Short mmCIF file of C-alpha atoms in Angstrom, two decimals:
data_model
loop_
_atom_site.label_atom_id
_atom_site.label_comp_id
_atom_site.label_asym_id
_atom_site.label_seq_id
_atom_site.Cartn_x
_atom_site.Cartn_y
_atom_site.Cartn_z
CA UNK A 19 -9.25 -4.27 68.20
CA UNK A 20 -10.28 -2.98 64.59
CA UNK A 21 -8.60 -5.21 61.61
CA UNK A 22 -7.23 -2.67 59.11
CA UNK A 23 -7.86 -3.77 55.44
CA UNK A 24 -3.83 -4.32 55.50
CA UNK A 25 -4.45 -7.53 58.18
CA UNK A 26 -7.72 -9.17 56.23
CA UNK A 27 -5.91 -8.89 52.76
CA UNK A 28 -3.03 -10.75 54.79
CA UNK A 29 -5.09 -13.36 56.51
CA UNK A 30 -7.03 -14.08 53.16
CA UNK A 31 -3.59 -14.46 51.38
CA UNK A 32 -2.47 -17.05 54.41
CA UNK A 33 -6.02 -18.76 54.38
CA UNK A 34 -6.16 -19.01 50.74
CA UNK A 35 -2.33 -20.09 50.51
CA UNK A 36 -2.73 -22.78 52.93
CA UNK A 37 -6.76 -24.12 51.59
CA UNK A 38 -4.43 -24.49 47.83
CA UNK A 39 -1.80 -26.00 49.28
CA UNK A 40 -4.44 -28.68 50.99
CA UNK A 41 -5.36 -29.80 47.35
CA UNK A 42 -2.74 -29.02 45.12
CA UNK A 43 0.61 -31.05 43.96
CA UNK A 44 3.47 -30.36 45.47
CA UNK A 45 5.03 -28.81 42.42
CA UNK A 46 2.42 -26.44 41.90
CA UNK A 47 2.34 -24.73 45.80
CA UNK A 48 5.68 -23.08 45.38
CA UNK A 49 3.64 -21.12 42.49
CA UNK A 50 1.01 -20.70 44.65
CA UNK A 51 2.99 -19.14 47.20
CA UNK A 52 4.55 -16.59 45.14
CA UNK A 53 1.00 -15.60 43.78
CA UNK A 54 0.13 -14.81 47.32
CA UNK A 55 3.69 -13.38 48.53
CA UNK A 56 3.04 -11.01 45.23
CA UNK A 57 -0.36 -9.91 46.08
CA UNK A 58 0.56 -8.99 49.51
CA UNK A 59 3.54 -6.90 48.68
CA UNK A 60 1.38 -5.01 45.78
CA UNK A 61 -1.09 -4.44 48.76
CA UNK A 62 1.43 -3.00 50.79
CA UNK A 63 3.12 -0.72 48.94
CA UNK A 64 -0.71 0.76 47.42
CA UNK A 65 -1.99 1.50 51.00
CA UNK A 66 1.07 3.49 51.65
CA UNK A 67 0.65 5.21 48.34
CA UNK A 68 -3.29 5.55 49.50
CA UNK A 69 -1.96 6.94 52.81
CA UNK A 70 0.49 9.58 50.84
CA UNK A 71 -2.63 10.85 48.58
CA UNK A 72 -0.98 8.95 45.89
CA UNK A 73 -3.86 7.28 44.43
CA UNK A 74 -3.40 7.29 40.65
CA UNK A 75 -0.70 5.11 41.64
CA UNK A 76 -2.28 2.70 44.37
CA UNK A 77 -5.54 2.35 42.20
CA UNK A 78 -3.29 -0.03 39.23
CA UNK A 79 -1.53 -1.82 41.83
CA UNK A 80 -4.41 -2.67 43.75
CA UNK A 81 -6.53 -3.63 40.29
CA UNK A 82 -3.69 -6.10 39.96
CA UNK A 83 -4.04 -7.73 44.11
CA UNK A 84 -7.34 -8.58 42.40
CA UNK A 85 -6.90 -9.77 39.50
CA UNK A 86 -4.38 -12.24 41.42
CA UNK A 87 -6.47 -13.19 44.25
CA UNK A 88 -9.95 -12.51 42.60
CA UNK A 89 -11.67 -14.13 46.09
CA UNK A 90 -9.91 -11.58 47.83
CA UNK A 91 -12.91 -9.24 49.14
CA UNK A 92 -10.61 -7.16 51.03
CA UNK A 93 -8.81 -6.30 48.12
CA UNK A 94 -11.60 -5.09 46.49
CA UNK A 95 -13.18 -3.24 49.21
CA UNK A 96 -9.63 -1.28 49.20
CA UNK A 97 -9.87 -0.74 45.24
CA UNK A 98 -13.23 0.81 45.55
CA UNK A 99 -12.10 3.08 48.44
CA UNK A 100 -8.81 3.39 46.25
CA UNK A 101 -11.34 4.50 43.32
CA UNK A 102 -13.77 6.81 45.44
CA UNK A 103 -10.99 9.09 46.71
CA UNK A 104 -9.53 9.52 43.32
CA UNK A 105 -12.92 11.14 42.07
CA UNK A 106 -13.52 7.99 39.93
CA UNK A 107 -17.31 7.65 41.60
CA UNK A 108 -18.62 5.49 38.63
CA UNK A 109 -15.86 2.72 39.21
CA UNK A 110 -15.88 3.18 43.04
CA UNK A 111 -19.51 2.40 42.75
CA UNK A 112 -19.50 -0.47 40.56
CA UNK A 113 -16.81 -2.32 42.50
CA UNK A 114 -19.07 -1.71 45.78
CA UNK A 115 -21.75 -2.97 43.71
CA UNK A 116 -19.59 -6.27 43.03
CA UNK A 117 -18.35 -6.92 46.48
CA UNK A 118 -21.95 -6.97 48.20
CA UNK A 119 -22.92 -10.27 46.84
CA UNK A 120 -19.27 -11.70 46.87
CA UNK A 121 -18.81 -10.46 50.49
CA UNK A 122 -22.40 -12.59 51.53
CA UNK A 123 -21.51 -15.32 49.71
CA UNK A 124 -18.29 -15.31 51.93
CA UNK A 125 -20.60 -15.15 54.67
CA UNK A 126 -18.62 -11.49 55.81
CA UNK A 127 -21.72 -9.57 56.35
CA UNK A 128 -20.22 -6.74 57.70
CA UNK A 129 -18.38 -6.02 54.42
CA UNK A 130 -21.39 -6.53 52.55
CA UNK A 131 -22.68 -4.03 54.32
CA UNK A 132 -20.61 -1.51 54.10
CA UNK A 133 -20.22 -2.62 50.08
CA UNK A 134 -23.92 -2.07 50.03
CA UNK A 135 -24.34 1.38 52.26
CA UNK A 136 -21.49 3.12 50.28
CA UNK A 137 -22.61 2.07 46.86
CA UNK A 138 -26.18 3.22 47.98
CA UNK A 139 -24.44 6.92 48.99
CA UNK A 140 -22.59 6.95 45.61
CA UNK A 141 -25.29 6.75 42.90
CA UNK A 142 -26.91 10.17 43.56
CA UNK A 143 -23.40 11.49 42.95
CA UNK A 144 -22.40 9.71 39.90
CA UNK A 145 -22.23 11.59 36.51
CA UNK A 146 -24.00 9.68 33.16
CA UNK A 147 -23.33 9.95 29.36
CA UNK A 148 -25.42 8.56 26.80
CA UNK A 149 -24.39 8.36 23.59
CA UNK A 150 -27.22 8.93 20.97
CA UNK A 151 -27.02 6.61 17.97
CA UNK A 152 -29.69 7.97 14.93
CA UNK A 153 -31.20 5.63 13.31
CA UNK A 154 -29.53 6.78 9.77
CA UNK A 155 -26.12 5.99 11.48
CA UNK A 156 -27.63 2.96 13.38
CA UNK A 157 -28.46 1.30 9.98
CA UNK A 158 -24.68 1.73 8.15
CA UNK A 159 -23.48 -1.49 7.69
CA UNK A 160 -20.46 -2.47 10.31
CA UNK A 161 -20.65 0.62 12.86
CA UNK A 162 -18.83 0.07 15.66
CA UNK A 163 -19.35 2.66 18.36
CA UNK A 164 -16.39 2.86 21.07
CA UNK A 165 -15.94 4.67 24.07
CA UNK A 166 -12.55 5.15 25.50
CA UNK A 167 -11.66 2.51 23.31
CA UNK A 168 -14.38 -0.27 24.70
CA UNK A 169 -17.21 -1.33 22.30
CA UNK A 170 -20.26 0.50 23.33
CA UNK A 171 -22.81 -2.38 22.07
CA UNK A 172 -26.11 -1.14 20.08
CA UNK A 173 -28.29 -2.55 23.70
CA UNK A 174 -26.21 0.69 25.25
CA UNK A 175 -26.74 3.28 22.93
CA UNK A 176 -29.44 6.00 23.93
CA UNK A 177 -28.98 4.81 27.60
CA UNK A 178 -27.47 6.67 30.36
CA UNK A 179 -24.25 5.28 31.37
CA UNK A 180 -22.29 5.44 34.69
CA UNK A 181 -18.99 7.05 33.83
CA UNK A 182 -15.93 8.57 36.08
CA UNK A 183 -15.43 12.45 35.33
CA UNK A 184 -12.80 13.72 33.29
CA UNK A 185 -11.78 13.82 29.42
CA UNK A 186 -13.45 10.83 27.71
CA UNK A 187 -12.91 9.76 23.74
CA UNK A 188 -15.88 8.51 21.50
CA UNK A 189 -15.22 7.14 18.19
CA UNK A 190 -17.39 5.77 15.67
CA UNK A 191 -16.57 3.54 12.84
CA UNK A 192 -17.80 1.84 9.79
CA UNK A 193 -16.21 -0.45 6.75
CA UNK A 194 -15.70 2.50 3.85
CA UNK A 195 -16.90 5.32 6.27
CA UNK A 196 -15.07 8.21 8.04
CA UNK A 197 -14.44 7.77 11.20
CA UNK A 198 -16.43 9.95 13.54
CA UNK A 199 -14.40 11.02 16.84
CA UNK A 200 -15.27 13.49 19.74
CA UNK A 201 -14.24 14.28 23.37
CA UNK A 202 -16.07 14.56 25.66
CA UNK A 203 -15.84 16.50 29.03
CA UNK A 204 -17.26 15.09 31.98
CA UNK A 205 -17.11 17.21 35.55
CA UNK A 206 -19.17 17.28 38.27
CA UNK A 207 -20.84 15.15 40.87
CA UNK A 208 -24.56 13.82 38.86
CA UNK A 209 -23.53 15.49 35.56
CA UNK A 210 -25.91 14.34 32.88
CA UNK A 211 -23.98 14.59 29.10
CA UNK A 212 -25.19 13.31 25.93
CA UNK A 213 -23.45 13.49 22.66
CA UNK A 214 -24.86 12.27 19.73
CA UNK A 215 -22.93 10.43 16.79
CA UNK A 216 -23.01 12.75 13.32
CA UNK A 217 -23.56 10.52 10.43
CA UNK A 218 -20.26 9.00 9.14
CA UNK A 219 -19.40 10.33 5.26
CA UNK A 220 -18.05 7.87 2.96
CA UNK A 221 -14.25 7.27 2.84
CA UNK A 222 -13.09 9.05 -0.64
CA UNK A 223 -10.19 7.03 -2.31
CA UNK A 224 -7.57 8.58 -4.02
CA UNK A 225 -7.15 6.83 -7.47
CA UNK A 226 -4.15 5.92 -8.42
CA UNK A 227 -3.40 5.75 -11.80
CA UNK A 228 -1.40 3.68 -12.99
CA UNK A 229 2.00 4.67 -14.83
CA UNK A 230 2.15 3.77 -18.40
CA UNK A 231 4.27 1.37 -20.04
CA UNK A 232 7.59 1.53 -20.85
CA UNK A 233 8.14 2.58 -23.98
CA UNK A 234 10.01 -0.10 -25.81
CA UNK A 235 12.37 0.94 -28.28
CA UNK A 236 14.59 -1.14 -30.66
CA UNK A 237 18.24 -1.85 -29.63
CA UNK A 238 20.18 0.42 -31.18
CA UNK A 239 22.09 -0.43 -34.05
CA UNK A 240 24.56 2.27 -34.95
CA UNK A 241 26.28 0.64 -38.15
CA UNK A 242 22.48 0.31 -40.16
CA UNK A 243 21.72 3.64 -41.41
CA UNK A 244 25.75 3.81 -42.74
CA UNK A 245 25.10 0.49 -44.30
CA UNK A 246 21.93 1.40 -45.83
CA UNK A 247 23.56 4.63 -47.49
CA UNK A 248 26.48 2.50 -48.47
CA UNK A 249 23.99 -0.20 -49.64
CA UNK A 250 21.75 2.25 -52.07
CA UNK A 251 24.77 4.30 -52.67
CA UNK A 252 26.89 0.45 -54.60
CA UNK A 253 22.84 -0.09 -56.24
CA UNK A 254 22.84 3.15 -57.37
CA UNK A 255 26.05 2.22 -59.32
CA UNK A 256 25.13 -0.74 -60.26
CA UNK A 257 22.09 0.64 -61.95
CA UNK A 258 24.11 3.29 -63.35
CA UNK A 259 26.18 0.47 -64.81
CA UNK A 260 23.60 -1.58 -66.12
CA UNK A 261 22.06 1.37 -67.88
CA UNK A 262 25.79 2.18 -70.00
CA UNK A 263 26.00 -1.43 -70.52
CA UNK A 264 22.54 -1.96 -71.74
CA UNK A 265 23.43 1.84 -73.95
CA UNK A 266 26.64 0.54 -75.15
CA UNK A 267 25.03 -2.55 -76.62
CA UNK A 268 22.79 -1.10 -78.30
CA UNK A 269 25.03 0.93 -79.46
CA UNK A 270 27.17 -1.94 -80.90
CA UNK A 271 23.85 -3.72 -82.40
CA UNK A 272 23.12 -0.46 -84.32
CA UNK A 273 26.67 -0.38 -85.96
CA UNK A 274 26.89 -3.89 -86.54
CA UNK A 275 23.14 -3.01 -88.68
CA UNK A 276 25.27 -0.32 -90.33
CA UNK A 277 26.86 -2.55 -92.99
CA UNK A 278 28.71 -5.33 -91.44
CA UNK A 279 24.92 -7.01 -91.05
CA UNK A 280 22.13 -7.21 -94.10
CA UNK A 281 18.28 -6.78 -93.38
CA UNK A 282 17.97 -10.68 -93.20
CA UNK A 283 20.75 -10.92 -91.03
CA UNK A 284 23.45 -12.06 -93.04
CA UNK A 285 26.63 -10.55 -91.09
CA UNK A 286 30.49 -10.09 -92.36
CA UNK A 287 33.19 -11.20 -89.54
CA UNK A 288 33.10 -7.51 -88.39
CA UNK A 289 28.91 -7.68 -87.93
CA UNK A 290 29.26 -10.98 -86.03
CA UNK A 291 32.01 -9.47 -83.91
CA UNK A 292 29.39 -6.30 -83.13
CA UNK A 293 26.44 -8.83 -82.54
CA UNK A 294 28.51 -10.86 -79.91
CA UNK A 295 29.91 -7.80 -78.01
CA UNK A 296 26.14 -6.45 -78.44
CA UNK A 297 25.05 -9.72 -76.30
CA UNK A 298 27.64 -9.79 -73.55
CA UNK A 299 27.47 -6.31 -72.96
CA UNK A 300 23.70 -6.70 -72.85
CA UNK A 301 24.10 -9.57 -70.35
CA UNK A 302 26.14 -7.57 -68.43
CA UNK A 303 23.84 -4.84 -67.96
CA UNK A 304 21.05 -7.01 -67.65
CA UNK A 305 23.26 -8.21 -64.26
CA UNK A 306 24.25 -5.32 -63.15
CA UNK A 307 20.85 -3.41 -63.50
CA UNK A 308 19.21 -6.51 -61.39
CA UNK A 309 21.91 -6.65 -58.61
CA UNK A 310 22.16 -2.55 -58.39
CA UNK A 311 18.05 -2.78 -58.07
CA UNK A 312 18.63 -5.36 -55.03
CA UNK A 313 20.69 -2.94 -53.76
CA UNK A 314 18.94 -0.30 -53.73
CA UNK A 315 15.98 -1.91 -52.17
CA UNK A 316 18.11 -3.64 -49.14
CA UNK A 317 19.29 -0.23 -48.70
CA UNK A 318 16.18 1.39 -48.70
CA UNK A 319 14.88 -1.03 -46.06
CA UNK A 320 17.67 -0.88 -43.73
CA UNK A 321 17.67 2.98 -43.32
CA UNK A 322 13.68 2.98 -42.65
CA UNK A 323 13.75 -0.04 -40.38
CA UNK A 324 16.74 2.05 -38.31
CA UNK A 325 15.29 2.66 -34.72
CA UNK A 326 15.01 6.32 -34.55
CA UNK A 327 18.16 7.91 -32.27
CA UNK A 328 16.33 8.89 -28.48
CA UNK A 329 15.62 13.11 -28.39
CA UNK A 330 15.39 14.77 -25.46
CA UNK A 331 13.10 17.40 -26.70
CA UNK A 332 11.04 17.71 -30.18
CA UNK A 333 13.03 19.44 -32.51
CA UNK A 334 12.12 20.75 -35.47
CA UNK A 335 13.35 18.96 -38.90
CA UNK A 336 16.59 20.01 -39.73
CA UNK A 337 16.06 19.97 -43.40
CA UNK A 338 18.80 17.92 -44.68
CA UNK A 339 17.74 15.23 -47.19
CA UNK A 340 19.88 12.56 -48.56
CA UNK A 341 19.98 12.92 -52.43
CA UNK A 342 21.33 10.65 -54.70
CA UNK A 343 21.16 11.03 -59.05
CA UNK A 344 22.77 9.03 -61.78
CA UNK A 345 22.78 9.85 -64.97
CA UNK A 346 23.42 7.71 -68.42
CA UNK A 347 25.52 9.61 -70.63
CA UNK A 348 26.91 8.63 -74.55
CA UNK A 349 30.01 8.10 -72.78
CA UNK A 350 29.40 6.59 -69.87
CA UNK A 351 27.67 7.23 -66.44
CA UNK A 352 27.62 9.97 -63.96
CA UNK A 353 26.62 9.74 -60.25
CA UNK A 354 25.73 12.81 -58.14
CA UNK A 355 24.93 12.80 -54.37
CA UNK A 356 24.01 15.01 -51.44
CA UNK A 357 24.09 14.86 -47.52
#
């Protein structure tokens, strides 16, 4: 009686559980056995999906028997079957490829031959892409040439690959290049494609310019510019003081030369009475003209050193000055100011 594929994956599983189990620890074969109670389940349930037509759904399961139990010929004779009635001709014929010299080396020569025959009957049917590499792109520094997301290495390029039909993605990539991407469609049994990889422009970068800095203003100080007015406005007064002082003794010096006081000097009690008011009050408005100038200038700096009040738009000058005059008079001192 025939063994299906089902049997041989099941007899390799028992063979191989039982060879691992003759050389393995004890607390390793319970692993071991679930390996192989895995594989054969997977197995199971992808021949019935094979049986139901279902193979884009027994094709992964049956990938992953092998990649279990990668002596498992059986298994991969069933993938490649899996593979050829799926359309997938390129992979069906690799993996037939793959199990003729495992299958010998098992000494199953009937598999190998079958492995052998079919992959034989495949190759006239299987379609081929080459992707064309010029040698301006072949000389940018970094390409990387991809297909379906493998690396298509520079020995590949201008040859004609094996490839399954259907919708396939090429992308080619380079430090400080544009990516170059293209799909390409592959149908038909011995289709011959070639698509050729369009130089890769240089990535543009955006500059970015960088925002400028803050704009640091000085604290504001709301009291200043008063003080500063009040400041000039007390030196202004002082000056005017000093300057009716400094009038009035004069004044008194001039009478006390009137009569009281002789050309050399020679003064009654009334002339030395004149000369000594003449000298305070000229003291005085020496003082008074020196601390209204001090004035004056610490008011003068403290209203320029102000920090300007914030606008939110330019404005044009209002106008408005501040004004401040002082003048001497015989009889005294007058002060006039505008805001």
């Amino acid at each position: 009686m025939p063994v299906t594929p089902r049997r041989h994956l099941a007899s390799l599983a028992t063979a191989l559980t039982f060879g691992l189990f003759a050389s393995t620890p004890a607390r390793a074969q319970p692993a071991i056995a679930q390996t192989a109670a895995t594989a054969e389940s997977l197995y199971d349930q992808a021949s019935t999906d094979m049986d139901a037509g279902k193979f884009a759904s027994a094709c992964p399961k049956l990938e992953e028997v092998t990649r279990l139990i990668p002596e498992g010929v059986g298994a991969k004779l069933t993938l490649a079957e899996c593979y050829e009635k799926a359309g997938r001709l390129a992979s069906a014929w690799a993996q037939y490829t793959l199990i003729e010299p495992l299958a010998t080396r098992a000494g199953q020569r009937e598999r190998a031959r079958q492995a052998a025959a079919k992959a034989k009957a495949l190759k006239p049917r299987i379609a081929m892409l080459t992707v064309e590499v010029p040698a301006e792109v072949r000389s940018i520094d970094g390409l990387t040439v991809t297909r379906d997301g493998a690396t298509l290495w520079e020995a590949q390029w201008g040859i004609a690959l094996p490839i399954d039909q259907g919708t396939h993605a090429l992308e080619a990539t380079a430090p400080g290049r544009n990516a170059w991407k293209e799909s390409v469609e592959v149908s038909g049994d011995a289709a011959k494609v070639t698509v050729e990889v369009k130089p890769l422009a240089m990535e543009v970068v955006a500059k970015t310019l960088a925002p400028p800095p803050p704009v640091v203003t000085a604290p504001r100080r709301p009291w200043q510019r008063p003080a500063a007015l009040a400041a000039m406005g007390a030196g202004m007064l002082g000056v005017g003081i000093g300057a009716t002082l400094g009038s009035l003794a004069i004044a008194r010096n001039n009478d006390s030369n009137d009569g009281p006081c002789d050309a050399q000097n020679s003064c009654s009690q009334d002339g030395l009475d004149l000369r000594s008011q003449a000298v305070g009050l000229g003291n005085g408005s020496t003082i008074a003209l020196f601390a209204g100038g001090a004035l004056l200038a610490g008011g003068a700096v403290l209203w320029f050193m102000a920090p300007a009040a914030p606008t939110a738009s330019k404005e044009k000058p209002s106008g408005h000055r501040v004004t401040m005059r002082v003048a001497v008079l015989p009889g005294g001192v007058r002060m006039q100011g505008g805001w």
